[in-house]
PDB file of C-alpha atoms in Angstrom:
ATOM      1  CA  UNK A  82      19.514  11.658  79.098  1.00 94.00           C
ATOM      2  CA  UNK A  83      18.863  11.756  75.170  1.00 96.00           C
ATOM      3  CA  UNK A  84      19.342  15.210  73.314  1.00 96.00           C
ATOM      4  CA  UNK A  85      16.537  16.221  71.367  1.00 97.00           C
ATOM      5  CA  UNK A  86      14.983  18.908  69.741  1.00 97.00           C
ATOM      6  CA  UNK A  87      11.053  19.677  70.018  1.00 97.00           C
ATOM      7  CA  UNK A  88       8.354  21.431  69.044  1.00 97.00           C
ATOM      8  CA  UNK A  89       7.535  23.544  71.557  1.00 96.00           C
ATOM      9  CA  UNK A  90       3.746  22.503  71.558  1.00 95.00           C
ATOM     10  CA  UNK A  91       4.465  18.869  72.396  1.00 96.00           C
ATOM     11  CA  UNK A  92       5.404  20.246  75.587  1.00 96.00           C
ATOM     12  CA  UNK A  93       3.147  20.901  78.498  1.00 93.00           C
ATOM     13  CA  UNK A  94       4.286  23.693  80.977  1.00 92.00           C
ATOM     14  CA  UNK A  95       3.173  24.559  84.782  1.00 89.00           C
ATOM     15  CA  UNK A  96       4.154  27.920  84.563  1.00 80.00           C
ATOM     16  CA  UNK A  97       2.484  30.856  81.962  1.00 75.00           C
ATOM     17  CA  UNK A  98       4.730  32.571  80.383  1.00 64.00           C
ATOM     18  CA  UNK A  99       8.544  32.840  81.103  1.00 59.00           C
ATOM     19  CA  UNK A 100      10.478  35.025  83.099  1.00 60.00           C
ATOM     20  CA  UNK A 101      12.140  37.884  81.776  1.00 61.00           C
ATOM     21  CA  UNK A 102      16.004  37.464  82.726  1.00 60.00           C
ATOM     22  CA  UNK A 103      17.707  37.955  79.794  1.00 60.00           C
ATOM     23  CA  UNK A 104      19.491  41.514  79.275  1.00 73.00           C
ATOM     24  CA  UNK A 105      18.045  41.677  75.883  1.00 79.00           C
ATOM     25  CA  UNK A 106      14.597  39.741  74.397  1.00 85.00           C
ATOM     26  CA  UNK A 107      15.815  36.069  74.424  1.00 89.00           C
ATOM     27  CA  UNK A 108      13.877  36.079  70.363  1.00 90.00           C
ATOM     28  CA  UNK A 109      16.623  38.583  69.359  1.00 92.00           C
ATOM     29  CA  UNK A 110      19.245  36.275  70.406  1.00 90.00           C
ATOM     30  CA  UNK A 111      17.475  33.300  69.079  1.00 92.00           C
ATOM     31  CA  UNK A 112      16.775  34.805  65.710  1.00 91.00           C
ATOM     32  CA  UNK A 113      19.904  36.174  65.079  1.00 91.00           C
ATOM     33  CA  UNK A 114      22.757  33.229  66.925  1.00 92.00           C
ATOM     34  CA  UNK A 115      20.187  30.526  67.055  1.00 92.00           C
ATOM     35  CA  UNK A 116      19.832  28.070  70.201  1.00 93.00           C
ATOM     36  CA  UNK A 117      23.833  27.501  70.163  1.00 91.00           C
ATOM     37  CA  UNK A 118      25.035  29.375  73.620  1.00 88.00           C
ATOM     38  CA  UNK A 119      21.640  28.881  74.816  1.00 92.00           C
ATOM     39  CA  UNK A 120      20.827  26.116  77.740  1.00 92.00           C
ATOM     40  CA  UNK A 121      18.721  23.432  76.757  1.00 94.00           C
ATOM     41  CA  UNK A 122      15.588  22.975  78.488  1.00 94.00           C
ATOM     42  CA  UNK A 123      14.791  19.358  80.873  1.00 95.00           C
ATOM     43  CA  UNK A 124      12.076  17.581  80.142  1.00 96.00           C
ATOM     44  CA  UNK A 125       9.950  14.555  81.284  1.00 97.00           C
ATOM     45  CA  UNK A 126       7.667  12.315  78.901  1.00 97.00           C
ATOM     46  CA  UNK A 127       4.269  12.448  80.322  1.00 97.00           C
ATOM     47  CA  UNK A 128       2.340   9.202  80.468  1.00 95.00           C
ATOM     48  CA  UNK A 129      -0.167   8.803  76.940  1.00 94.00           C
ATOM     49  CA  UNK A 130      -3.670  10.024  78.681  1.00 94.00           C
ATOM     50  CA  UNK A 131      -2.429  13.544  78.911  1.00 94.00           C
ATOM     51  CA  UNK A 132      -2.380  16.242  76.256  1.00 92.00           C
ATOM     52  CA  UNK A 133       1.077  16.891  75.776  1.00 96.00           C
ATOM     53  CA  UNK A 134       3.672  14.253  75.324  1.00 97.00           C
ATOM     54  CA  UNK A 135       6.430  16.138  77.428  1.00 98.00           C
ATOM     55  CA  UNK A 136       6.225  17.683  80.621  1.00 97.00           C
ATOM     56  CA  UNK A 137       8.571  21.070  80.833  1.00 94.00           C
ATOM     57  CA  UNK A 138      10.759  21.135  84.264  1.00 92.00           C
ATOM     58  CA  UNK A 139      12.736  23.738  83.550  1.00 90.00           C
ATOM     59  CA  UNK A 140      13.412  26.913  80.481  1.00 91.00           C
ATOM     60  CA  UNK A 141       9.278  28.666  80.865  1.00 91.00           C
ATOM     61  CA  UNK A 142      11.257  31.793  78.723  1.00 91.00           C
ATOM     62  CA  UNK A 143      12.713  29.337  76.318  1.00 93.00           C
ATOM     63  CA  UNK A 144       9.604  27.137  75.655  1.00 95.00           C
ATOM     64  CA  UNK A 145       7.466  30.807  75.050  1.00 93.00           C
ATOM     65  CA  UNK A 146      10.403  31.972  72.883  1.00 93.00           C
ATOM     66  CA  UNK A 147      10.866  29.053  70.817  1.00 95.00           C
ATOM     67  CA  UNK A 148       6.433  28.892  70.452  1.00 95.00           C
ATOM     68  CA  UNK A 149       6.184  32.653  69.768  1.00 93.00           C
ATOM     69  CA  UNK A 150       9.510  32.232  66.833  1.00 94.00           C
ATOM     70  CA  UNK A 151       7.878  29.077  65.612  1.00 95.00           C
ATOM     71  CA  UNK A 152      11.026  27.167  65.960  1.00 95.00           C
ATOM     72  CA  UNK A 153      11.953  23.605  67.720  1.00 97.00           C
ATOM     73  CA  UNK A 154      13.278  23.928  71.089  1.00 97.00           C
ATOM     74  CA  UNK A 155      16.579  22.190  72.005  1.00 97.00           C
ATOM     75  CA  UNK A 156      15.986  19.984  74.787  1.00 97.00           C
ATOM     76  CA  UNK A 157      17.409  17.201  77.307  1.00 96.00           C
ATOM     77  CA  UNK A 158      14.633  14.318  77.335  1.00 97.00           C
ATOM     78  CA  UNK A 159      15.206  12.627  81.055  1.00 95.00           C
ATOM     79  CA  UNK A 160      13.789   9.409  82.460  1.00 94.00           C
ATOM     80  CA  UNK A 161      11.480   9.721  85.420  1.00 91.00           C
ATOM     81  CA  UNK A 162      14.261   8.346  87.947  1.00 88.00           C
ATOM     82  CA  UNK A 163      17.650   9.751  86.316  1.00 89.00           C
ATOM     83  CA  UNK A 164      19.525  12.264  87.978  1.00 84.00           C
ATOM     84  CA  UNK A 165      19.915  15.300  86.484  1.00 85.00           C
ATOM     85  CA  UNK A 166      23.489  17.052  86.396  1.00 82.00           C
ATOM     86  CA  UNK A 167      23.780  20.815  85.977  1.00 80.00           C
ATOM     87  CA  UNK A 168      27.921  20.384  85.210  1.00 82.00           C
ATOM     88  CA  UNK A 169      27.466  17.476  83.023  1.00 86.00           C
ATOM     89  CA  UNK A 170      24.497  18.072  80.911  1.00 88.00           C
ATOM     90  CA  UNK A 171      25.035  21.730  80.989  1.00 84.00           C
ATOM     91  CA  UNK A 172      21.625  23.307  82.005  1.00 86.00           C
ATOM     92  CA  UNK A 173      20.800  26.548  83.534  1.00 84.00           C
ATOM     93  CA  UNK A 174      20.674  26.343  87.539  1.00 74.00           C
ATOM     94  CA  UNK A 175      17.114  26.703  88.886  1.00 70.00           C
ATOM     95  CA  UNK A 176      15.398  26.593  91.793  1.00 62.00           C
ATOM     96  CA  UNK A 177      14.612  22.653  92.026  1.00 57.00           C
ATOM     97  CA  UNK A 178      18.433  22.200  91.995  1.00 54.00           C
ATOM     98  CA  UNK A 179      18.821  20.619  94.998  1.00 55.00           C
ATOM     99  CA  UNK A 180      16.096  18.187  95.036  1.00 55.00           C
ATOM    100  CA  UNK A 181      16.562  16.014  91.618  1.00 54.00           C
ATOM    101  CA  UNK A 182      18.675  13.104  94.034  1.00 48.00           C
ATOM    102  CA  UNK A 183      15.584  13.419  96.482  1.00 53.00           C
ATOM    103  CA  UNK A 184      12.472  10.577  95.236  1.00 63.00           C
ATOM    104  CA  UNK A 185       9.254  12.162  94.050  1.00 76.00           C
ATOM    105  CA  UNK A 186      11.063  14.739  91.770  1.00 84.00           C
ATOM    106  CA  UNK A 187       9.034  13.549  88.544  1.00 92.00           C
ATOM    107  CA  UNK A 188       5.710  13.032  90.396  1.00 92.00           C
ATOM    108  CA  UNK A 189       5.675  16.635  91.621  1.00 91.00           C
ATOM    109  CA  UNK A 190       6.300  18.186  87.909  1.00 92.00           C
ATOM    110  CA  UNK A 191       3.357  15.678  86.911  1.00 94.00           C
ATOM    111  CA  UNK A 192       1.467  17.099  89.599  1.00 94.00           C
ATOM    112  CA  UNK A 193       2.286  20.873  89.116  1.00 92.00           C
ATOM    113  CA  UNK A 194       1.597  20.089  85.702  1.00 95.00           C
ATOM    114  CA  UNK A 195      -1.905  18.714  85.751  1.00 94.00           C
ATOM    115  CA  UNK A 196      -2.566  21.934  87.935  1.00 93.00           C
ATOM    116  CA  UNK A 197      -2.142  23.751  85.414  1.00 92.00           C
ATOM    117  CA  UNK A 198      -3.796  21.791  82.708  1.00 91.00           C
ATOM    118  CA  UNK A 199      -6.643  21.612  84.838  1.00 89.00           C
ATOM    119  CA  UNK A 200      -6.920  25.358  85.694  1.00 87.00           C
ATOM    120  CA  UNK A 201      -5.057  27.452  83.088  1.00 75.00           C
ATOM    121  CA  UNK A 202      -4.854  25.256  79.979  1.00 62.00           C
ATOM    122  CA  UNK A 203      -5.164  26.790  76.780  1.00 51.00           C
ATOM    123  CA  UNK A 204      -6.132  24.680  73.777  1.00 51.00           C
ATOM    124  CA  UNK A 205      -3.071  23.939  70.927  1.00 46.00           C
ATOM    125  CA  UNK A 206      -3.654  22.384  67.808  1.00 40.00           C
ATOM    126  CA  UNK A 207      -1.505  19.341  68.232  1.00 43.00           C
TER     127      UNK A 207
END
């Protein structure tokens, strides 16, 4: 795993939008403590022939924040066959918890991924 921080439009999401978790707007917090109690977000790099360079697993509300604030988004850059450790690299729990020993883990966020592109993709100037 290799910390990194992004711009937020290198990243290609499955998901629109975030969700809304946080007691008060997550761009608040941002703007006024920056990204330093915040959870960085996993990522994946996506193979060249697709539009983004990273592929989002994980952090929908942090990627929109950190577009919408125009700042770079803190982020934990994995390799398509590492395990992922909540304890160790300190991320948020989230619903694919379970599954990141299982095989396929990558290929599915590739696959919800070009879903989306396909589908829902809006254009970005990178």
């Amino acid at each position: 795993m290799i910390k990194i921080e992004l711009n937020p439009r290198q990243i290609g999401i499955w998901f629109p939008g975030g969700l809304k978790l946080h007691k008060e707007p997550l761009e608040l917090v941002i703007k006024r403590e920056g990204w330093k109690n915040i959870p960085r977000v996993p990522i994946f790099r996506l193979p060249e022939e697709y539009n983004h360079t990273y592929v989002l697993i994980d952090g929908h509300s942090r990627h929109d924040t950190a577009t919408k604030i125009d700042t770079l988004l803190p982020c934990n850059l994995y390799e398509r066959r590492e395990k992922i450790d909540f304890e160790r690299d300190n991320l948020a729990h989230f619903s694919y918890k379970n599954q990141f020993s299982r095989e396929g883990f990558y290929e599915k966020i590739l696959k919800l991924y070009i879903i989306y592109e396909e589908n829902f993709r809006v254009e970005t100037n990178l």
